[in-house]
XYZ file of C-alpha atoms in Angstrom:
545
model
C 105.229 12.653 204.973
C 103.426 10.601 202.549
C 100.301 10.887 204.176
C 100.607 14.374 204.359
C 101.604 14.806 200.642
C 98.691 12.612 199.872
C 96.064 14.216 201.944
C 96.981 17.946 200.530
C 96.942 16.074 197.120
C 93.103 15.154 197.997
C 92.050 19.117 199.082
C 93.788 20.768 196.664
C 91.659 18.657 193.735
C 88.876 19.447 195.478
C 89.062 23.009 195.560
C 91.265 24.041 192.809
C 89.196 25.630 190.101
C 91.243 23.059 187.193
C 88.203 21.966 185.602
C 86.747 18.224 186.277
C 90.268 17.636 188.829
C 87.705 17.423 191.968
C 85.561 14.803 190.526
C 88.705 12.431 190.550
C 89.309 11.846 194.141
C 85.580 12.631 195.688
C 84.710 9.420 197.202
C 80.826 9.262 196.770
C 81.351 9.476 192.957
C 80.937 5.882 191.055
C 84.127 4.540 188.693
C 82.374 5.116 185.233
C 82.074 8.611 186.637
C 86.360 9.356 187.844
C 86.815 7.163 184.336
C 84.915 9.663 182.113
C 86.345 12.372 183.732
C 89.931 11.065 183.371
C 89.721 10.164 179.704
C 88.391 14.419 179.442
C 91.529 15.536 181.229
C 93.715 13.029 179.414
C 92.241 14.735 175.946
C 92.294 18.555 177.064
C 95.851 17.944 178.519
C 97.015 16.470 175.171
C 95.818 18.938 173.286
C 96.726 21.923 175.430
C 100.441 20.475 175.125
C 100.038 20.376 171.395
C 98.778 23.356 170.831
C 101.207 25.825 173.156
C 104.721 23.224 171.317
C 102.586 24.443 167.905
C 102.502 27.795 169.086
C 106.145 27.709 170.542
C 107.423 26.399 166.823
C 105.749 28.787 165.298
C 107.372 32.145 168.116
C 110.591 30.555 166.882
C 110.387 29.990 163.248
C 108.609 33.019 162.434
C 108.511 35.912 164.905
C 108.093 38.695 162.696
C 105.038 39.572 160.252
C 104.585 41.828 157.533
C 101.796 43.680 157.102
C 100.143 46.965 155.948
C 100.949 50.480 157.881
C 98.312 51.547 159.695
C 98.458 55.235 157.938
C 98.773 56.319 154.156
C 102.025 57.772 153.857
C 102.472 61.312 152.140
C 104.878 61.340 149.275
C 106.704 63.931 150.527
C 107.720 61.694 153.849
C 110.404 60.023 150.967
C 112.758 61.117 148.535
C 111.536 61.319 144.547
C 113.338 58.216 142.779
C 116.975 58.887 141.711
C 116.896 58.512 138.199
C 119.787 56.834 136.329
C 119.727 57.697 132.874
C 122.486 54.905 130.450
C 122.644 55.944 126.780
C 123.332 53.223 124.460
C 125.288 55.803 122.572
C 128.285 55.645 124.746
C 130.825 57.871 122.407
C 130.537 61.024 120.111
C 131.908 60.039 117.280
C 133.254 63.153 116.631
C 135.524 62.702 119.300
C 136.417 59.012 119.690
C 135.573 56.444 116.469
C 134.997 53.435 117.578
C 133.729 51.407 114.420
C 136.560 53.142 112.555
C 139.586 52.375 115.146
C 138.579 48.991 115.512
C 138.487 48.105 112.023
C 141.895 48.986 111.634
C 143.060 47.400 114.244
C 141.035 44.083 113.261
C 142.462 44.343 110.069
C 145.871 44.933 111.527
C 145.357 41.491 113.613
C 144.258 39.304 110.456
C 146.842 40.314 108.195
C 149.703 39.996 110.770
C 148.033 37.570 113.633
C 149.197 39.993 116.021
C 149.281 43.966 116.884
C 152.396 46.034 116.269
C 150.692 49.325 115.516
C 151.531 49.392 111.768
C 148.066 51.858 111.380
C 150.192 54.364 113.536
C 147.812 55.007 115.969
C 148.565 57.525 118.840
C 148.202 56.861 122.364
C 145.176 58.344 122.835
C 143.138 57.019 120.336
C 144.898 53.519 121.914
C 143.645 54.278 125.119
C 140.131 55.360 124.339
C 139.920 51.819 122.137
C 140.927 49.683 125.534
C 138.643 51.866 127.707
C 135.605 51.647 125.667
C 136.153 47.750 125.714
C 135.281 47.684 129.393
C 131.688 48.372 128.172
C 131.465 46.103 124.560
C 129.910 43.172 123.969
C 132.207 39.847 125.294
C 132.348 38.700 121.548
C 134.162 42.088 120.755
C 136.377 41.538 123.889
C 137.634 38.474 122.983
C 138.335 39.537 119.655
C 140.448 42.130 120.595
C 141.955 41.771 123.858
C 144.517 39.547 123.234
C 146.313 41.621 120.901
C 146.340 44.827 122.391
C 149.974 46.098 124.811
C 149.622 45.681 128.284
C 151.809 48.664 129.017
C 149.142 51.403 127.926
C 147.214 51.844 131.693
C 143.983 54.397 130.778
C 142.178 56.371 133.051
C 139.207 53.993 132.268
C 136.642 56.455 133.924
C 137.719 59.641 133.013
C 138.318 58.221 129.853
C 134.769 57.385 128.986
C 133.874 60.735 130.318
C 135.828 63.257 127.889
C 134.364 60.292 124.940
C 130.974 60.588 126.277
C 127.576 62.443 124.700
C 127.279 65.810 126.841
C 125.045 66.291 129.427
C 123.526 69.365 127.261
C 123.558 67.084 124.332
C 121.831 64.399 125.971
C 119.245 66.243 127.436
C 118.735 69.678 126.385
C 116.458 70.819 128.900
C 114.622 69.012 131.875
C 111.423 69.892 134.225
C 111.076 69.018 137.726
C 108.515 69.836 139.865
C 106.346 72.038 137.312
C 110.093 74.096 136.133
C 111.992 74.102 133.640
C 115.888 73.688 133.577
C 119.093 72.853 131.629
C 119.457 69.038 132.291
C 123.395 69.824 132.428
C 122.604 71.694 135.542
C 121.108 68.837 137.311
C 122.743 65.725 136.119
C 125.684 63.942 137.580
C 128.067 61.662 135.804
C 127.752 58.284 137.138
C 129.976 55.300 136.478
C 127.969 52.104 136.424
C 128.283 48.735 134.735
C 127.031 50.232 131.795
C 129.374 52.895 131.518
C 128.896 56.487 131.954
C 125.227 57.475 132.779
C 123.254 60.596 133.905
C 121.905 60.653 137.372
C 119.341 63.175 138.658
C 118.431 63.255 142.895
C 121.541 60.415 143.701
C 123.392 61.431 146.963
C 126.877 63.308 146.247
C 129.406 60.744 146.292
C 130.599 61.762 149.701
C 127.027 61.210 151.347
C 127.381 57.568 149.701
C 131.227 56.588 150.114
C 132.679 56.174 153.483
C 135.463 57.749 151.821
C 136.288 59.401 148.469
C 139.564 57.426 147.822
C 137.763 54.295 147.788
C 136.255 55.571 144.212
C 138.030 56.144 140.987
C 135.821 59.247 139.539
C 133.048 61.125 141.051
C 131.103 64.479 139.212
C 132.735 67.267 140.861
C 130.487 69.672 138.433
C 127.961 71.366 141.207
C 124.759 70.396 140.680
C 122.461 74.147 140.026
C 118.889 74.104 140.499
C 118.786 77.283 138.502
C 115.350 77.882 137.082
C 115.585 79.508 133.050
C 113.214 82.326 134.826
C 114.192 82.995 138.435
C 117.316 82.131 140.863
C 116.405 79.014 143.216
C 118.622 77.608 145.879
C 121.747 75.577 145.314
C 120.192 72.620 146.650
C 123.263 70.172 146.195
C 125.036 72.973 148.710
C 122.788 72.215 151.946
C 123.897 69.877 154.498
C 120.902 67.509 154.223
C 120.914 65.120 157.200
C 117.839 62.553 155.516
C 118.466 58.756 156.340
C 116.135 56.187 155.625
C 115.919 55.417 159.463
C 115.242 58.944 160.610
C 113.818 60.337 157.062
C 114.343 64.231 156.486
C 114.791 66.290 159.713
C 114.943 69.903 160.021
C 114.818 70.361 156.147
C 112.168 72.485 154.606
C 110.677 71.336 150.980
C 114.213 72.743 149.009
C 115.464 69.249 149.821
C 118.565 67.338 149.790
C 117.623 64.709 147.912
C 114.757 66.267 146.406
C 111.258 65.171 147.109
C 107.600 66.752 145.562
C 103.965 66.708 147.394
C 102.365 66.084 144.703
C 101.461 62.889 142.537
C 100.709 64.654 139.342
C 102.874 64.456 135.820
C 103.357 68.447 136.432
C 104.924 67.295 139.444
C 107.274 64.948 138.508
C 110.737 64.682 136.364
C 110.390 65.454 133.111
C 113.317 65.169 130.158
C 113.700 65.706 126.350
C 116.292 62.898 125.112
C 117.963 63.210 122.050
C 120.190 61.351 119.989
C 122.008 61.807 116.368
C 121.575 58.559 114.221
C 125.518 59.586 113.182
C 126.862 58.299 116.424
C 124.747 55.190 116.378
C 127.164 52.556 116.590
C 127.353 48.352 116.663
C 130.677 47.690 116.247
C 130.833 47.552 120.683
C 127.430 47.246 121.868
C 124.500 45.401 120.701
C 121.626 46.083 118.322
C 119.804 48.260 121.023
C 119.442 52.041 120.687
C 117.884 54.257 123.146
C 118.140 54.663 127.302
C 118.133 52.779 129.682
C 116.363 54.138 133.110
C 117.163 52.710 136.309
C 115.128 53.818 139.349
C 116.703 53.588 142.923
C 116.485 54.614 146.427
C 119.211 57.712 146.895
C 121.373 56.362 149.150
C 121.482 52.729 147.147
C 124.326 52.702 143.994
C 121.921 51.771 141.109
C 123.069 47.789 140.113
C 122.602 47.774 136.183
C 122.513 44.257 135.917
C 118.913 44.797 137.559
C 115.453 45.451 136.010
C 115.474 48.699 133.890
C 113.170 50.859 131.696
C 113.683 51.078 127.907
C 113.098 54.774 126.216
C 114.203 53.473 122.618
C 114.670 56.588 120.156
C 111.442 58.290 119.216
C 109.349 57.152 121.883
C 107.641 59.031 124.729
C 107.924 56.923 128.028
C 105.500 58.064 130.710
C 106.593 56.192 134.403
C 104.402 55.765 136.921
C 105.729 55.268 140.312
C 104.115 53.670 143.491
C 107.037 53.663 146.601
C 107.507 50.166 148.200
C 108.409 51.489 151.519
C 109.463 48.864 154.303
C 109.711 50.096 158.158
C 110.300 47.812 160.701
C 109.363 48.426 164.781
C 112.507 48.858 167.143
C 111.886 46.393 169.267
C 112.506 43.641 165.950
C 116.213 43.979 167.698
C 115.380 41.634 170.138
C 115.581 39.171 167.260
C 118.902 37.477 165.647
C 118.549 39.007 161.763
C 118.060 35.117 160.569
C 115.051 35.574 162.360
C 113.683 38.906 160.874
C 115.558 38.402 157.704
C 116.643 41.915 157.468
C 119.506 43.748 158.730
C 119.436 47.051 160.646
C 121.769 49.958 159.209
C 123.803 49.814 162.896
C 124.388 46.229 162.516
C 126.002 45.203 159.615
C 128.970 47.183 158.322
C 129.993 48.265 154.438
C 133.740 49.361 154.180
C 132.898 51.284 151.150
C 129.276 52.392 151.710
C 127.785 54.713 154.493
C 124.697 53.192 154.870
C 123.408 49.237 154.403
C 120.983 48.638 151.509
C 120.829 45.011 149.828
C 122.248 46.418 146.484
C 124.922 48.231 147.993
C 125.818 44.946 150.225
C 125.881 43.305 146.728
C 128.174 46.153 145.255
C 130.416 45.294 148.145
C 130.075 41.777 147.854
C 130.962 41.762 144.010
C 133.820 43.744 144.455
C 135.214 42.005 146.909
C 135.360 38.571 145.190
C 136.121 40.528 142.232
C 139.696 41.529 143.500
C 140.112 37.919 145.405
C 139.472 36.496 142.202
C 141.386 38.754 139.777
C 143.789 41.053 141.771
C 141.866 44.632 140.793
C 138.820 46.119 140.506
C 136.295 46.931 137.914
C 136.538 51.055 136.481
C 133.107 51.365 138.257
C 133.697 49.565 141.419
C 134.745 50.803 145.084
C 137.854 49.800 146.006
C 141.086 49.846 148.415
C 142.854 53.086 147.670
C 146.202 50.082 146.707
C 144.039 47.572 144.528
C 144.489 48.816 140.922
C 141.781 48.985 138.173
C 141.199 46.042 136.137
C 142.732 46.499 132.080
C 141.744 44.883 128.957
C 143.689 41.932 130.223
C 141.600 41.002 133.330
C 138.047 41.958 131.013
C 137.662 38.016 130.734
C 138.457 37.384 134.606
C 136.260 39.738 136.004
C 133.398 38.683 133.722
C 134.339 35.322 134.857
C 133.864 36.103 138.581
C 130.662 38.052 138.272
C 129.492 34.825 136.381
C 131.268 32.286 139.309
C 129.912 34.237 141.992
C 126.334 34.530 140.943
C 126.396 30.557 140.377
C 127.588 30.195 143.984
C 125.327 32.025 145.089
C 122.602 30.403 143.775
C 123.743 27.075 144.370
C 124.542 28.128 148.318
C 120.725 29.030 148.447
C 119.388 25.914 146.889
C 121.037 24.259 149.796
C 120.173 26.920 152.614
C 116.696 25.274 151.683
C 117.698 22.159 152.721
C 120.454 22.898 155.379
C 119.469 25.728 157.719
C 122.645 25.729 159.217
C 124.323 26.474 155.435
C 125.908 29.530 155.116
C 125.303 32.255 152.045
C 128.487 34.123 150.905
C 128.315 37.339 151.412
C 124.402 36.960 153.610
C 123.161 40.305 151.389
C 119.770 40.215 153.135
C 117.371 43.104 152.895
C 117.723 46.349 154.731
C 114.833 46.368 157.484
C 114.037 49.470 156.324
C 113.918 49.886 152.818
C 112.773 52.084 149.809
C 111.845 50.953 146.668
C 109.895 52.024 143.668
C 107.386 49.858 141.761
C 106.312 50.899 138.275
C 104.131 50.937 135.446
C 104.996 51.877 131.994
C 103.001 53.258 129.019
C 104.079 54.649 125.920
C 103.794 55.865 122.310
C 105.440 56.773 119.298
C 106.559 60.236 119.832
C 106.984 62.274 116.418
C 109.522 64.844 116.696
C 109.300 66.136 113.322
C 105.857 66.513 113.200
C 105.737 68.650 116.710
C 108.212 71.064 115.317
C 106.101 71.668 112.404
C 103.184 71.884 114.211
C 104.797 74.834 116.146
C 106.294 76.559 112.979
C 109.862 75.122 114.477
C 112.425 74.420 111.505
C 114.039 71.102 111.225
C 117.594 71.454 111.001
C 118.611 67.804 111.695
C 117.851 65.024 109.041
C 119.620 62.527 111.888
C 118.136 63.401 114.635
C 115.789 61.550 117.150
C 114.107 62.784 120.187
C 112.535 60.676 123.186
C 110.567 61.761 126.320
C 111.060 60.318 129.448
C 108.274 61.185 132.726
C 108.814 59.761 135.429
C 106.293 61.135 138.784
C 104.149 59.269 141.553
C 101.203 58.023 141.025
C 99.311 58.793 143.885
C 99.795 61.402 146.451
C 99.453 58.638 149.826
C 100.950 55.500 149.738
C 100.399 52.297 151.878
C 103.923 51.711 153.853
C 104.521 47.852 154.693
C 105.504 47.736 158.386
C 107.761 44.838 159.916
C 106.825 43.752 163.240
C 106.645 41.097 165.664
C 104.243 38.215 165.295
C 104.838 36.681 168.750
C 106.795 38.677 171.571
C 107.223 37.210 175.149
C 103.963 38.931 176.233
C 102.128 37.552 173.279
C 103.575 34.302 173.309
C 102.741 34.015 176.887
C 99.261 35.228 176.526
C 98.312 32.688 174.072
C 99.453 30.004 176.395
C 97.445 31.276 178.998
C 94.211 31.371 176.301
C 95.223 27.411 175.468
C 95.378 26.568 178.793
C 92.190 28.546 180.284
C 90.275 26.886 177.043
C 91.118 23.450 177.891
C 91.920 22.894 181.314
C 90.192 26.310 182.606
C 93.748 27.015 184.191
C 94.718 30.967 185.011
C 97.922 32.657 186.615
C 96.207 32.687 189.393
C 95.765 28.675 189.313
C 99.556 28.232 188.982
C 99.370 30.332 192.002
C 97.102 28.733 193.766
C 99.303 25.590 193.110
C 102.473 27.040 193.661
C 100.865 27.719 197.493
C 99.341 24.635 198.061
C 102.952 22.552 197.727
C 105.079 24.641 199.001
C 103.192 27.089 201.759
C 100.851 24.893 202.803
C 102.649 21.650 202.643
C 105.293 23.375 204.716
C 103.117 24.257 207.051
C 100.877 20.579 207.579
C 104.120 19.403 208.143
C 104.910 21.309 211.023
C 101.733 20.899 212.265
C 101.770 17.142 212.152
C 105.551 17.896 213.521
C 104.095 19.881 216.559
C 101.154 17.676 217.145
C 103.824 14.513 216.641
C 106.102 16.360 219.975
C 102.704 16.930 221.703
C 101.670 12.982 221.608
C 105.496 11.400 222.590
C 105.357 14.212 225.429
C 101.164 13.237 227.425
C 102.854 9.314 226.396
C 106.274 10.012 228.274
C 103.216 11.662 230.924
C 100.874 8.409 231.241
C 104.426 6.352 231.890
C 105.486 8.166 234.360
């Protein structure tokens, strides 16, 4: 068997087509000769091995790319930004004194080192003070919380909702899309971490929740896309079905959420801002007057501990958006999500939230340590329908946890740098497909006065201070990033193939021709030599006889 082995060892180097194999075992050849040619295959084997474990390495570590769409994207393929709108003015004095009620009450504490009430203040003035300090300054928490009865339990939402500036107030008319309209009659009331803010093109509440209980106030107001010169749909009435996976289907350019075609300032969101220097206040928040503008994707809850825009008083903000859009192939599912570093909506789960976005995840996440940590929920948060709302009591504890958890996380990704195998609470990784909006800002003084004079306008209000905000895209095609895989099976085997027919000249058809050669046709010498093995015992059992 040996023999045999050995002998279809010697044909099969000579007529394989493995480069510089043959030269080996032909016997005229010299030793310098099968020496040089074994130090060559020693060196192309080497490398060959090296270079298909590099390219192995490399198909495991990092199997998906990023990279540019190979199409501009139209702008009206995405929603327009929605556009959170947070006053700093976060009362009307008229309605609810802050500076006012809290001096009394400070002066209340000092004299007596604790709160009985002596000013005689009535339970709803009581319970507007402890809302509003869910959105002060710590300083003026700790100052005050303390002291304060932990019997009085305030609609904390709804509460800084009838204290609030009025949409009309706020904004006193809008433009979107080259119209004009009452800003009332397109903003929602949003509860954020910064209190109540003005949202225009956010998702209803019940497009965003998983269910309405899990929230503790949501705009009911119907949002009216009536023009102050013709009747337009009631857009906020149509059924949209747009996803981020699937974008809009079967909707025509009257939108749900809106979008625009068009990349122009005409074409964009425009509102007038105003503010009365009378309600000004710094007794809760800090020295900062004017708006702060958050822009998110619609389906995402805006987090307002995130970048924002400034419109201070007086100023005319002009906002230039370019869409970061992220789409990823389907077949990136063949890959764990550690791989891809992205999750896909259908495979990671929200309890509160429809659909999976990396802010939303960290909404979740927040809330979720939040009532671990503290037994309730922030005013703003999703929650169990059972958990209660956080009071002026837990203000510290839940400031405490947002503070404990970011430090967590922080550290837990330090380590993940170190450790693969370390775990990140929560694991808020990036939707794989995703909408953002980068901008750039310019601006300039904006002189209200002067404008109204200009146009023969009288100036009624000695306090008053108006701010523009625009906000539209700045070009009408966009350049999509697109997700996909570096190295699939196919590839991955294709570039060993390339290694090996580079260095050794070796094909599919050489594994083949291997393959045949020890299993075919060593078979089949061995039954010959079997056959001719009978053959010889039977002519020598012959010649004895």
């Amino acid at each position: 068997r040996w023999s045999a082995c050995k002998g279809l060892i010697m044909e099969y180097s000579k007529n394989t087509t493995i480069h510089g194999l043959r030269y080996l075992v032909e016997l005229h050849r010299p030793f310098y000769e099968k020496l040089y040619w074994f130090v060559v295959l020693i060196i192309s084997v080497y490398f060959a091995i090296s270079l298909i474990w590099a390219t192995y390495l490399k198909w495991q570590d990092t199997p998906v790319i990023l990279g540019f769409d190979e199409t501009l994207v139209p702008v009206h393929k995405i929603p327009f930004p929605t556009i959170t709108i947070c006053p700093e003015i976060k009362m009307e004095r008229n309605v609810f004194d802050f500076p006012n009620i809290s001096s009394r009450i400070l002066e209340e504490i000092q004299k007596y080192g604790r709160f009985k009430n002596h000013e005689n203040l009535n339970d709803e003035e009581l319970a507007r003070f402890m809302s509003t300090l869910h959105i002060c300054e710590s300083e003026v928490v700790q100052r005050f919380a303390p002291f304060l009865p932990k019997d009085i339990r305030p609609d904390i939402a709804q509460t800084l909702v009838d204290i609030s500036i009025s949409k009309n107030e706020t904004g006193p008319f809008c433009k979107w899309n080259g119209r004009f309209y009452f800003c009332d009659k397109i903003f929602n009331f949003v509860p954020t971490d910064e209190g109540i803010c003005y949202q225009f093109n956010g998702l209803q509440a019940k497009d965003i929740y998983r269910d309405l209980s899990f929230i503790n106030y949501y705009d009911e107001d119907v949002v009216d896309f009536n023009n102050f010169f013709e009747q337009l749909p009631r857009f906020n009435n149509l059924t949209g079905n747009w996803s981020l996976d699937d974008g809009y289907v079967g909707q025509g350019y009257n939108s749900y959420p809106q979008r625009t075609a068009f990349s122009s300032a005409r074409n964009g969101f425009f509102a007038f801002l105003q503010g009365y220097e009378h309600n000004f206040e710094y007794a809760c928040r800090s020295f900062k007057q004017g708006y702060k503008v958050f822009l998110t994707s619609p389906e995402s809850v805006p987090v307002t501990t995130s970048n924002y825009i400034l419109v201070p008083h007086g100023d005319e903000v002009m906002v230039s958006v370019l869409p970061h859009y992220v789409i990823s192939t389907d077949n990136l599912h063949d890959f764990s999500p550690e791989k891809r570093q992205c999750y896909f909506n259908d495979e990671r789960y929200l309890r509160y939230f429809r659909s999976y976005s990396q802010s939303n995840c960290q909404v979740e996440c927040l809330t979720n340590y939040t009532i671990n940590k503290c037994g309730c929920a922030k005013f703003w948060m999703p929650k169990p329908p059972e958990v209660p709302v956080c009071g002026v009591e837990d203000i510290n504890c839940y400031d405490a946890a947002q503070s404990d958890l970011r430090i967590l996380i922080q550290n837990q990704t330090m380590q993940a740098t170190m450790d693969p195998n370390m775990k990140i609470i929560c694991d808020c990784m990036p939707a794989c497909t995703s909408l953002d909006y980068n901008v750039e800002i310019s601006s300039a003084r904006y002189e209200l006065a002067k404008t109204l004079q200009a146009y023969r306008e009288v100036y009624e209000h000695t306090d008053f201070m108006g701010s523009r905000l625009s906000v539209y895209f700045k070009e009408h095609q966009f350049t999509a990033i697109k997700r996909t895989v570096l190295f699939s099976i196919a590839t991955l085997i294709a570039n060993w193939g390339g290694i090996l027919g580079l260095f050794m000249g070796i094909s599919s058809l050489s594994i083949i021709e291997l393959v045949y050669f020890f299993s075919v046709r060593l078979f089949d010498n061995l039954r010959k030599r079997r056959q001719t093995k009978k053959r010889l015992m039977k002519l020598e059992a012959g010649h004895e006889n």
